[in-house]
GROMACS .gro file of C-alpha atoms in nm:
model
  513
    1HIS     CA    1   6.442  31.429  13.178
    2ALA     CA    2   6.242  31.202  13.412
    3ARG     CA    3   6.469  31.261  13.692
    4GLY     CA    4   6.393  31.611  13.716
    5GLY     CA    5   6.563  31.940  13.686
    6PRO     CA    6   6.441  32.278  13.536
    7ARG     CA    7   6.256  32.272  13.222
    8SER     CA    8   6.474  32.330  12.938
    9GLY     CA    9   6.526  32.229  12.578
   10SER     CA   10   6.331  32.267  12.257
   11GLY     CA   11   5.999  32.110  12.177
   12ASP     CA   12   6.179  31.878  11.938
   13GLY     CA   13   6.409  31.791  12.231
   14ARG     CA   14   6.109  31.687  12.448
   15SER     CA   15   5.961  31.501  12.159
   16ARG     CA   16   6.266  31.292  12.109
   17ARG     CA   17   6.273  31.201  12.472
   18ALA     CA   18   5.921  31.106  12.465
   19ALA     CA   19   5.991  30.876  12.180
   20LYS     CA   20   6.249  30.696  12.343
   21MET     CA   21   6.006  30.585  12.606
   22ALA     CA   22   5.900  30.295  12.397
   23ALA     CA   23   6.251  30.135  12.380
   24GLY     CA   24   6.425  30.100  12.713
   25GLY     CA   25   6.198  30.322  12.926
   26ARG     CA   26   6.194  30.464  13.285
   27TYR     CA   27   5.914  30.328  13.516
   28PHE     CA   28   5.808  30.349  13.863
   29CYS     CA   29   5.603  30.097  14.058
   30THR     CA   30   5.416  30.155  14.378
   31ALA     CA   31   5.456  29.930  14.671
   32GLY     CA   32   5.316  29.861  15.017
   33ARG     CA   33   5.500  30.031  15.310
   34GLY     CA   34   5.805  29.816  15.399
   35LEU     CA   35   5.806  29.625  15.070
   36GLU     CA   36   6.008  29.867  14.883
   37PRO     CA   37   6.340  29.681  14.944
   38PHE     CA   38   6.186  29.348  14.823
   39LEU     CA   39   6.063  29.531  14.497
   40ALA     CA   40   6.394  29.689  14.426
   41GLN     CA   41   6.563  29.350  14.460
   42GLU     CA   42   6.298  29.197  14.236
   43VAL     CA   43   6.332  29.442  13.945
   44ARG     CA   44   6.706  29.394  13.938
   45ALA     CA   45   6.673  29.014  13.935
   46ARG     CA   46   6.373  28.970  13.698
   47LEU     CA   47   6.431  29.261  13.467
   48GLY     CA   48   6.782  29.326  13.483
   49ALA     CA   49   6.691  29.695  13.577
   50THR     CA   50   6.928  29.972  13.626
   51GLU     CA   51   6.927  30.308  13.788
   52VAL     CA   52   6.703  30.162  14.083
   53ASP     CA   53   6.609  30.407  14.317
   54ARG     CA   54   6.350  30.345  14.606
   55VAL     CA   55   6.162  30.605  14.822
   56SER     CA   56   5.862  30.559  15.059
   57GLY     CA   57   5.595  30.366  14.863
   58LYS     CA   58   5.770  30.366  14.510
   59VAL     CA   59   6.061  30.226  14.322
   60PHE     CA   60   6.210  30.394  14.018
   61PHE     CA   61   6.403  30.187  13.758
   62SER     CA   62   6.513  30.173  13.405
   63THR     CA   63   6.477  29.856  13.182
   64ALA     CA   64   6.434  29.744  12.824
   65ALA     CA   65   6.189  29.472  12.927
   66GLY     CA   66   5.866  29.439  12.741
   67PRO     CA   67   5.510  29.444  12.882
   68GLY     CA   68   5.503  29.069  12.925
   69GLU     CA   69   5.810  29.069  13.157
   70LEU     CA   70   5.714  29.382  13.334
   71ARG     CA   71   5.358  29.218  13.410
   72ARG     CA   72   5.541  28.936  13.578
   73LEU     CA   73   5.648  29.166  13.876
   74ARG     CA   74   5.502  29.016  14.194
   75CYS     CA   75   5.599  29.261  14.472
   76GLY     CA   76   5.451  29.578  14.324
   77GLU     CA   77   5.104  29.723  14.323
   78ARG     CA   78   5.079  29.944  14.013
   79LEU     CA   79   5.316  29.993  13.743
   80PHE     CA   80   5.387  30.327  13.559
   81LEU     CA   81   5.565  30.473  13.255
   82LEU     CA   82   5.749  30.751  13.422
   83LEU     CA   83   5.706  31.084  13.233
   84LYS     CA   84   5.858  31.329  13.476
   85ARG     CA   85   6.011  31.324  13.822
   86ARG     CA   86   6.095  31.680  13.947
   87PRO     CA   87   6.203  31.829  14.293
   88PRO     CA   88   5.899  31.916  14.519
   89LEU     CA   89   5.710  32.225  14.427
   90GLY     CA   90   5.735  32.532  14.639
   91VAL     CA   91   5.428  32.646  14.829
   92SER     CA   92   5.536  33.002  14.943
   93GLY     CA   93   5.360  33.184  14.652
   94GLY     CA   94   5.003  33.090  14.735
   95LYS     CA   95   4.744  32.882  14.567
   96GLY     CA   96   4.753  33.068  14.235
   97LYS     CA   97   5.133  33.041  14.192
   98VAL     CA   98   5.144  32.669  14.282
   99LEU     CA   99   4.866  32.602  14.033
  100HIS     CA  100   5.062  32.780  13.761
  101GLU     CA  101   5.377  32.563  13.862
  102ILE     CA  102   5.169  32.251  13.832
  103LYS     CA  103   5.036  32.329  13.491
  104ASN     CA  104   5.404  32.392  13.389
  105LEU     CA  105   5.506  32.054  13.518
  106ILE     CA  106   5.228  31.897  13.297
  107ILE     CA  107   5.173  32.119  12.987
  108GLU     CA  108   5.410  32.074  12.702
  109GLU     CA  109   5.409  32.151  12.340
  110PRO     CA  110   5.121  31.956  12.192
  111LYS     CA  111   5.360  31.729  11.998
  112TYR     CA  112   5.523  31.611  12.338
  113TRP     CA  113   5.185  31.440  12.457
  114LEU     CA  114   5.120  31.310  12.087
  115ASP     CA  115   5.448  31.142  12.106
  116VAL     CA  116   5.384  31.021  12.465
  117LEU     CA  117   5.061  30.866  12.347
  118SER     CA  118   5.241  30.711  12.046
  119ALA     CA  119   5.512  30.571  12.286
  120TRP     CA  120   5.259  30.435  12.512
  121ARG     CA  121   5.079  30.263  12.240
  122ASN     CA  122   5.395  30.133  12.077
  123LEU     CA  123   5.509  29.998  12.410
  124HIS     CA  124   5.205  29.766  12.406
  125GLY     CA  125   5.239  29.686  12.025
  126ARG     CA  126   4.871  29.758  11.958
  127GLU     CA  127   4.654  30.059  11.878
  128GLY     CA  128   4.360  30.175  12.082
  129LYS     CA  129   4.242  30.101  12.434
  130LYS     CA  130   4.282  29.742  12.408
  131ASP     CA  131   4.659  29.831  12.513
  132ASN     CA  132   4.536  29.866  12.861
  133VAL     CA  133   4.362  29.533  12.895
  134SER     CA  134   4.535  29.279  13.121
  135PRO     CA  135   4.491  28.904  13.114
  136GLU     CA  136   4.286  28.911  13.416
  137ASN     CA  137   4.030  29.117  13.221
  138PRO     CA  138   4.069  29.022  12.849
  139SER     CA  139   3.719  29.125  12.717
  140PRO     CA  140   3.767  29.403  12.460
  141LEU     CA  141   3.635  29.736  12.578
  142LYS     CA  142   3.327  29.836  12.392
  143ARG     CA  143   3.394  30.195  12.280
  144LYS     CA  144   3.306  30.182  11.913
  145ALA     CA  145   2.999  30.399  11.931
  146GLU     CA  146   3.162  30.649  12.156
  147GLU     CA  147   3.480  30.681  11.929
  148THR     CA  148   3.245  30.743  11.618
  149ASN     CA  149   3.080  31.036  11.823
  150ILE     CA  150   3.401  31.169  11.967
  151THR     CA  151   3.370  31.496  11.759
  152ALA     CA  152   3.024  31.552  11.862
  153LYS     CA  153   3.127  31.498  12.222
  154ARG     CA  154   3.387  31.763  12.211
  155GLN     CA  155   3.122  32.020  12.132
  156LYS     CA  156   2.950  31.948  12.456
  157THR     CA  157   3.249  31.971  12.692
  158GLU     CA  158   3.042  32.165  12.943
  159GLN     CA  159   2.875  31.834  13.011
  160VAL     CA  160   3.178  31.636  13.055
  161ARG     CA  161   3.302  31.557  13.388
  162GLU     CA  162   3.654  31.468  13.501
  163MET     CA  163   3.717  31.191  13.732
  164VAL     CA  164   3.999  31.275  13.975
  165SER     CA  165   4.101  30.977  14.176
  166GLU     CA  166   4.286  31.060  14.497
  167ASP     CA  167   4.479  30.806  14.675
  168CYS     CA  168   4.330  30.724  15.003
  169GLN     CA  169   4.520  30.905  15.288
  170VAL     CA  170   4.558  30.748  15.631
  171GLU     CA  171   4.652  31.026  15.860
  172ALA     CA  172   4.640  31.061  16.225
  173GLY     CA  173   4.292  31.010  16.334
  174GLU     CA  174   4.166  30.907  15.990
  175ARG     CA  175   4.127  30.549  15.880
  176CYS     CA  176   4.098  30.402  15.519
  177GLU     CA  177   3.827  30.135  15.508
  178VAL     CA  178   3.999  29.862  15.262
  179PRO     CA  179   3.765  29.616  15.102
  180GLU     CA  180   3.863  29.248  15.152
  181GLY     CA  181   4.132  29.139  14.916
  182LYS     CA  182   4.268  29.491  14.857
  183SER     CA  183   4.534  29.688  15.012
  184GLU     CA  184   4.545  30.045  15.127
  185GLN     CA  185   4.732  30.128  14.782
  186ASP     CA  186   4.437  30.020  14.596
  187CYS     CA  187   4.180  30.232  14.787
  188TRP     CA  188   4.064  30.526  14.592
  189THR     CA  189   3.821  30.818  14.662
  190GLU     CA  190   3.652  30.918  14.353
  191SER     CA  191   3.505  31.283  14.313
  192THR     CA  192   3.331  31.395  14.002
  193THR     CA  193   3.406  31.772  13.925
  194PRO     CA  194   3.260  31.946  13.614
  195LEU     CA  195   3.520  32.063  13.365
  196GLU     CA  196   3.507  32.427  13.239
  197GLU     CA  197   3.463  32.465  12.869
  198PRO     CA  198   3.782  32.607  12.720
  199SER     CA  199   3.743  32.973  12.661
  200LYS     CA  200   3.686  33.073  12.310
  201SER     CA  201   3.807  33.419  12.374
  202SER     CA  202   4.152  33.290  12.504
  203GLY     CA  203   4.275  33.246  12.143
  204GLU     CA  204   4.388  32.892  12.233
  205GLU     CA  205   4.267  32.640  11.982
  206PRO     CA  206   4.310  32.273  12.082
  207VAL     CA  207   4.533  32.078  11.853
  208VAL     CA  208   4.326  31.771  11.721
  209ASN     CA  209   4.468  31.493  11.543
  210GLU     CA  210   4.227  31.238  11.454
  211GLN     CA  211   4.504  30.975  11.455
  212GLN     CA  212   4.601  31.065  11.799
  213SER     CA  213   4.247  31.133  11.944
  214CYS     CA  214   4.231  31.036  12.313
  215SER     CA  215   3.993  31.026  12.598
  216PHE     CA  216   4.167  31.055  12.937
  217ARG     CA  217   4.120  31.125  13.309
  218VAL     CA  218   4.363  31.265  13.567
  219SER     CA  219   4.435  31.068  13.886
  220CYS     CA  220   4.590  31.296  14.144
  221ARG     CA  221   4.737  31.250  14.489
  222CYS     CA  222   4.864  31.549  14.700
  223SER     CA  223   5.026  31.498  15.033
  224GLY     CA  224   5.249  31.703  15.273
  225ALA     CA  225   5.288  32.078  15.233
  226ILE     CA  226   5.091  32.111  14.914
  227ALA     CA  227   4.798  31.937  15.040
  228LYS     CA  228   4.731  32.220  15.285
  229ILE     CA  229   4.695  32.466  15.000
  230LEU     CA  230   4.528  32.264  14.718
  231SER     CA  231   4.320  31.957  14.721
  232SER     CA  232   4.384  31.663  14.470
  233GLN     CA  233   4.046  31.763  14.309
  234GLU     CA  234   4.160  32.115  14.234
  235VAL     CA  235   4.474  32.002  14.100
  236GLY     CA  236   4.316  31.745  13.889
  237ARG     CA  237   4.059  31.976  13.749
  238ALA     CA  238   4.333  32.241  13.645
  239VAL     CA  239   4.535  31.981  13.482
  240GLY     CA  240   4.235  31.825  13.290
  241VAL     CA  241   4.100  32.157  13.145
  242ALA     CA  242   4.459  32.260  13.038
  243LEU     CA  243   4.503  31.934  12.853
  244MET     CA  244   4.164  31.966  12.686
  245LYS     CA  245   4.262  32.320  12.571
  246GLN     CA  246   4.579  32.222  12.446
  247CYS     CA  247   4.547  31.872  12.319
  248GLY     CA  248   4.178  31.849  12.221
  249TRP     CA  249   4.139  31.553  12.433
  250GLN     CA  250   3.828  31.434  12.576
  251ALA     CA  251   3.782  31.368  12.954
  252ASP     CA  252   3.613  31.029  13.026
  253LEU     CA  253   3.462  30.947  13.347
  254ARG     CA  254   3.477  30.577  13.361
  255ASP     CA  255   3.658  30.423  13.067
  256PRO     CA  256   3.944  30.643  12.924
  257ASP     CA  257   4.189  30.548  12.681
  258LEU     CA  258   4.467  30.709  12.899
  259GLU     CA  259   4.509  30.784  13.276
  260ILE     CA  260   4.752  31.040  13.366
  261PHE     CA  261   4.890  30.985  13.737
  262ILE     CA  262   5.025  31.284  13.934
  263HIS     CA  263   5.174  31.269  14.281
  264ILE     CA  264   5.287  31.570  14.440
  265ASN     CA  265   5.455  31.568  14.802
  266ASP     CA  266   5.735  31.691  14.990
  267ILE     CA  267   5.989  31.442  14.819
  268HIS     CA  268   5.905  31.506  14.461
  269SER     CA  269   5.652  31.567  14.193
  270VAL     CA  270   5.596  31.270  13.969
  271VAL     CA  271   5.404  31.223  13.651
  272GLY     CA  272   5.331  30.877  13.491
  273ILE     CA  273   5.101  30.670  13.289
  274PRO     CA  274   4.961  30.329  13.426
  275LEU     CA  275   5.079  30.029  13.193
  276PHE     CA  276   4.811  29.808  13.298
  277ARG     CA  277   4.429  29.860  13.394
  278LEU     CA  278   4.454  29.638  13.705
  279PRO     CA  279   4.699  29.641  13.967
  280LEU     CA  280   5.005  29.381  13.943
  281ALA     CA  281   4.883  29.272  14.282
  282ASN     CA  282   4.569  29.118  14.142
  283ARG     CA  283   4.635  28.754  14.077
  284ASP     CA  284   4.405  28.574  13.828
  285TYR     CA  285   4.503  28.243  13.960
  286ILE     CA  286   4.383  28.319  14.319
  287LYS     CA  287   3.999  28.276  14.333
  288THR     CA  288   3.950  28.381  14.707
  289ALA     CA  289   4.201  28.617  14.840
  290GLY     CA  290   4.368  28.577  15.183
  291LEU     CA  291   4.682  28.759  15.286
  292ARG     CA  292   4.789  29.017  15.044
  293SER     CA  293   4.968  28.848  14.758
  294THR     CA  294   5.256  29.096  14.744
  295VAL     CA  295   5.336  29.027  15.112
  296ALA     CA  296   5.318  28.652  15.056
  297TRP     CA  297   5.548  28.668  14.780
  298ALA     CA  298   5.796  28.869  14.986
  299MET     CA  299   5.783  28.605  15.275
  300ALA     CA  300   5.856  28.318  15.026
  301SER     CA  301   6.148  28.523  14.887
  302LEU     CA  302   6.301  28.539  15.231
  303ALA     CA  303   6.278  28.157  15.254
  304GLU     CA  304   6.522  28.122  14.983
  305ILE     CA  305   6.330  27.811  14.836
  306SER     CA  306   6.562  27.595  14.628
  307ALA     CA  307   6.481  27.299  14.368
  308GLY     CA  308   6.369  26.991  14.553
  309ALA     CA  309   6.310  27.167  14.891
  310PHE     CA  310   6.010  27.053  15.103
  311VAL     CA  311   5.813  27.351  15.216
  312LEU     CA  312   5.536  27.362  15.484
  313ASP     CA  313   5.279  27.613  15.578
  314PRO     CA  314   5.142  27.475  15.898
  315MET     CA  315   4.854  27.750  15.921
  316CYS     CA  316   4.801  27.775  15.563
  317GLY     CA  317   4.446  27.935  15.561
  318LEU     CA  318   4.345  27.996  15.199
  319GLY     CA  319   4.694  27.895  15.068
  320THR     CA  320   4.805  28.243  14.939
  321ILE     CA  321   5.169  28.195  15.064
  322LEU     CA  322   5.199  27.850  14.922
  323LEU     CA  323   5.041  27.958  14.584
  324GLU     CA  324   5.281  28.241  14.554
  325ALA     CA  325   5.581  28.017  14.640
  326ALA     CA  326   5.467  27.742  14.405
  327LYS     CA  327   5.415  27.977  14.114
  328GLU     CA  328   5.754  28.144  14.156
  329TRP     CA  329   5.959  27.839  14.263
  330PRO     CA  330   5.775  27.545  14.109
  331GLU     CA  331   6.048  27.281  14.157
  332ALA     CA  332   5.980  27.250  14.524
  333CYS     CA  333   5.725  27.030  14.705
  334TYR     CA  334   5.475  27.219  14.909
  335TRP     CA  335   5.246  27.117  15.205
  336GLY     CA  336   4.977  27.313  15.368
  337ALA     CA  337   4.792  27.224  15.707
  338ASP     CA  338   4.515  27.390  15.895
  339ILE     CA  339   4.276  27.291  16.159
  340SER     CA  340   3.967  27.467  15.977
  341ASP     CA  341   3.775  27.266  15.736
  342SER     CA  342   3.641  27.590  15.556
  343GLN     CA  343   4.004  27.729  15.532
  344LEU     CA  344   4.115  27.414  15.380
  345GLU     CA  345   3.827  27.395  15.138
  346GLY     CA  346   3.897  27.745  15.028
  347ALA     CA  347   4.266  27.666  14.978
  348ASP     CA  348   4.168  27.355  14.768
  349VAL     CA  349   3.965  27.570  14.538
  350ASN     CA  350   4.261  27.825  14.503
  351ILE     CA  351   4.506  27.543  14.426
  352ARG     CA  352   4.258  27.389  14.163
  353THR     CA  353   4.213  27.748  14.022
  354ALA     CA  354   4.574  27.799  13.998
  355GLY     CA  355   4.644  27.455  13.830
  356LEU     CA  356   4.885  27.339  14.128
  357MET     CA  357   4.714  27.033  14.225
  358ASP     CA  358   5.041  26.835  14.155
  359LYS     CA  359   5.256  27.078  14.352
  360ILE     CA  360   5.073  27.131  14.683
  361GLU     CA  361   4.932  26.884  14.923
  362LEU     CA  362   4.671  26.977  15.208
  363VAL     CA  363   4.634  26.808  15.549
  364LYS     CA  364   4.396  26.877  15.822
  365ALA     CA  365   4.606  26.916  16.140
  366SER     CA  366   4.687  27.142  16.446
  367VAL     CA  367   5.010  27.350  16.437
  368LYS     CA  368   5.041  27.234  16.808
  369ALA     CA  369   5.057  26.866  16.693
  370LEU     CA  370   5.164  26.818  16.337
  371PRO     CA  371   5.121  26.464  16.212
  372LEU     CA  372   5.465  26.489  16.022
  373PRO     CA  373   5.815  26.358  16.080
  374SER     CA  374   6.079  26.535  16.267
  375GLU     CA  375   6.320  26.733  16.051
  376SER     CA  376   6.129  26.654  15.731
  377PHE     CA  377   6.107  27.021  15.605
  378ASP     CA  378   6.349  27.246  15.462
  379VAL     CA  379   6.140  27.554  15.493
  380VAL     CA  380   5.836  27.644  15.732
  381ILE     CA  381   5.660  27.958  15.643
  382SER     CA  382   5.332  28.103  15.798
  383ASP     CA  383   5.103  28.392  15.855
  384ILE     CA  384   5.006  28.323  16.230
  385PRO     CA  385   4.627  28.429  16.276
  386PHE     CA  386   4.589  28.793  16.405
  387GLY     CA  387   4.275  28.737  16.620
  388LYS     CA  388   4.015  28.790  16.336
  389LYS     CA  389   3.883  28.440  16.407
  390PHE     CA  390   4.096  28.362  16.701
  391LYS     CA  391   4.151  28.510  17.048
  392ILE     CA  392   4.465  28.734  17.017
  393THR     CA  393   4.552  28.651  17.376
  394LYS     CA  394   4.533  28.271  17.305
  395ASP     CA  395   4.773  28.316  17.021
  396ILE     CA  396   5.023  28.524  17.219
  397GLU     CA  397   5.032  28.247  17.493
  398LEU     CA  398   5.061  27.972  17.241
  399LEU     CA  399   5.342  28.139  17.043
  400PRO     CA  400   5.639  27.940  17.208
  401ASP     CA  401   5.448  27.610  17.150
  402ILE     CA  402   5.385  27.690  16.794
  403LEU     CA  403   5.746  27.782  16.747
  404GLN     CA  404   5.862  27.457  16.910
  405GLU     CA  405   5.646  27.233  16.687
  406MET     CA  406   5.765  27.430  16.382
  407GLU     CA  407   6.116  27.382  16.501
  408ARG     CA  408   6.070  27.009  16.534
  409VAL     CA  409   5.974  26.944  16.168
  410LEU     CA  410   6.240  27.163  16.042
  411CYS     CA  411   6.571  27.020  15.906
  412VAL     CA  412   6.896  27.159  16.049
  413GLY     CA  413   7.005  27.455  15.836
  414GLY     CA  414   6.634  27.517  15.740
  415THR     CA  415   6.444  27.848  15.754
  416ILE     CA  416   6.131  27.956  15.913
  417VAL     CA  417   5.943  28.282  15.803
  418LEU     CA  418   5.673  28.402  16.009
  419LEU     CA  419   5.427  28.693  15.961
  420LEU     CA  420   5.329  28.844  16.311
  421SER     CA  421   5.088  29.118  16.428
  422GLN     CA  422   5.213  29.410  16.633
  423ASP     CA  423   5.099  29.227  16.950
  424LEU     CA  424   5.278  28.901  16.865
  425HIS     CA  425   5.581  29.110  16.760
  426LYS     CA  426   5.598  29.262  17.122
  427ARG     CA  427   5.566  28.897  17.261
  428MET     CA  428   5.846  28.783  17.033
  429ASP     CA  429   6.078  29.053  17.140
  430GLY     CA  430   5.998  28.976  17.490
  431ILE     CA  431   6.079  28.617  17.451
  432THR     CA  432   6.395  28.694  17.274
  433LYS     CA  433   6.528  28.947  17.534
  434ARG     CA  434   6.467  28.691  17.806
  435ALA     CA  435   6.652  28.442  17.606
  436GLU     CA  436   6.949  28.689  17.552
  437ASN     CA  437   6.954  28.757  17.937
  438ASP     CA  438   6.953  28.388  18.026
  439SER     CA  439   7.235  28.319  17.764
  440ALA     CA  440   7.446  28.605  17.886
  441ASN     CA  441   7.402  28.498  18.267
  442ALA     CA  442   7.490  28.136  18.184
  443MET     CA  443   7.810  28.239  17.991
  444SER     CA  444   8.159  28.275  18.136
  445GLY     CA  445   8.343  28.592  18.157
  446GLY     CA  446   8.535  28.524  17.829
  447THR     CA  447   8.212  28.616  17.621
  448SER     CA  448   8.076  28.953  17.683
  449GLU     CA  449   7.716  29.054  17.678
  450THR     CA  450   7.775  29.295  17.400
  451ALA     CA  451   7.877  28.996  17.180
  452ALA     CA  452   7.545  28.833  17.279
  453ALA     CA  453   7.342  29.151  17.179
  454ASN     CA  454   7.538  29.186  16.859
  455ALA     CA  455   7.480  28.803  16.758
  456VAL     CA  456   7.110  28.835  16.822
  457SER     CA  457   6.932  29.147  16.705
  458VAL     CA  458   6.563  29.137  16.643
  459GLY     CA  459   6.459  29.502  16.634
  460GLY     CA  460   6.362  29.740  16.369
  461ASN     CA  461   6.358  29.670  15.992
  462SER     CA  462   6.704  29.577  15.930
  463SER     CA  463   6.816  29.211  15.915
  464SER     CA  464   7.078  29.075  16.144
  465LEU     CA  465   7.237  28.787  15.966
  466VAL     CA  466   7.439  28.495  16.128
  467ASN     CA  467   7.788  28.490  15.976
  468GLY     CA  468   8.152  28.449  16.046
  469GLY     CA  469   8.247  28.419  16.412
  470GLU     CA  470   7.908  28.474  16.526
  471GLU     CA  471   7.756  28.148  16.413
  472SER     CA  472   7.985  27.938  16.624
  473PHE     CA  473   7.879  28.149  16.930
  474LEU     CA  474   7.525  28.112  16.842
  475SER     CA  475   7.552  27.733  16.796
  476SER     CA  476   7.669  27.704  17.140
  477ARG     CA  477   7.395  27.890  17.322
  478GLN     CA  478   7.037  27.772  17.402
  479THR     CA  479   6.751  27.983  17.362
  480CYS     CA  480   6.376  27.921  17.457
  481PHE     CA  481   6.326  27.869  17.078
  482GLY     CA  482   6.570  27.573  17.109
  483SER     CA  483   6.780  27.565  16.797
  484LEU     CA  484   6.611  27.863  16.631
  485VAL     CA  485   6.824  28.179  16.575
  486PRO     CA  486   6.673  28.505  16.461
  487ASP     CA  487   6.789  28.607  16.121
  488GLY     CA  488   6.606  28.913  16.038
  489VAL     CA  489   6.297  29.131  16.104
  490TYR     CA  490   6.106  29.331  15.837
  491GLY     CA  491   5.822  29.582  15.915
  492VAL     CA  492   5.551  29.577  15.647
  493SER     CA  493   5.205  29.735  15.607
  494LEU     CA  494   4.886  29.526  15.566
  495GLY     CA  495   4.674  29.830  15.493
  496LYS     CA  496   4.470  29.890  15.805
  497THR     CA  497   4.746  29.744  16.027
  498ASP     CA  498   5.109  29.690  16.041
  499ALA     CA  499   5.298  29.354  16.082
  500PHE     CA  500   5.644  29.199  16.088
  501ILE     CA  501   5.815  28.943  15.888
  502TYR     CA  502   6.045  28.733  16.117
  503ARG     CA  503   6.304  28.501  15.968
  504TYR     CA  504   6.491  28.219  16.181
  505ARG     CA  505   6.754  27.958  16.107
  506LYS     CA  506   6.784  27.615  16.264
  507ILE     CA  507   7.146  27.589  16.369
  508SER     CA  508   7.138  27.232  16.514
  509ALA     CA  509   6.944  26.920  16.583
  510ALA     CA  510   6.684  26.910  16.877
  511GLY     CA  511   6.856  26.832  17.201
  512ASN     CA  512   7.207  26.917  17.084
  513GLN     CA  513   7.179  27.293  17.150
   0.00000   0.00000   0.00000
């Protein structure tokens, strides 16, 4: 039912499907652009998920995991209980026909939505709006007085307004201003639109069940062809009025019991209910946010940190990468270095807030001259500054020196994971291409240039892994990175800009390339 197809079956059939949501449900989780593969892998490993399907910005999956396990997802933004997933709507019939199709997508027999509401509450194991309170915001929501007056409020529907939350779209020539500590996926543009009172002459009487009374809002996002015909506000208003008519639910601006999320684009039409009020990406153990926590977690996962490993972030800033890694892989030993006193102070506060004082050590040092023994770390992982507090031209020129020092402190067989800006990405590609050309020119006729190009591929979003016969070839060549061999590049979004995660392996000791 959630995967799409034409509307069919009886109301009882739909109710049975809704009732099954509480036990072994189908979900979808939003993700930053480029992080979908990491999230898909995480839901399989952490939740034992099946039927995993990823599209741009979302990962769909099925699991029997409970809310506590679902909340532990680290690479996703917001998690939803999936109600429906249908093919994209046709737009050839004009605005009226499209709105009618959208209402058919949402509106079911009243019992369907009552069963959905029960399933959602059962999933949390509690009744009422406190279901939607996360550990980051444990205070009970104060709605007692409002609930006692809900019947009176229904008589004043003309005064009620619906909140339609439209995901911020970043199109050509348009920019989404993202507050510090948030990503583009968290950016919402709110518009308040009065709801029309259900017509008394229509003959439709709302089905009201005091045990299932509910306040709601509709969060809608339209993109692609449909956005040229209808705005998200128009869709949200139409759906909201229809639900008020059919179910007798009360629209609530700021503090609804239930949020209904609708996303309609050229790929699919999706309807879901958020499981948690706050995004999964909000970390209660990080006091001052630096790098987006989902990106930091993805970087740490690429490092393949094992128990007992020594992990270094030589430009740790506020320590976000170290915090994500230490929370997920606590059996390793973590070190952070930075030249800035203010950054180290912020990192220390974050480490204390997270209760990781015994896991992470901090030292003031320059990445160009680390006061650490050679080959003393198994993993080096870092977000190289993007020019916010540093001159980007200086960062670009220093990149080879930074890599050389990272290589020195890394053990043979160790891994380096770096986050680079677009400018640094271009610089890195230039360095790699020169290294490839130098290597090819120095080689005898027995090894072709094609073999060299296949062994070191650093473009795009795909990973080029060292294996089989390529490894012996790579270990015999010298690059301007010394003994570091590219092992994958992944493009990711940071909200207002794009970046690239690079992974390297150290294949031999310094001086033995």
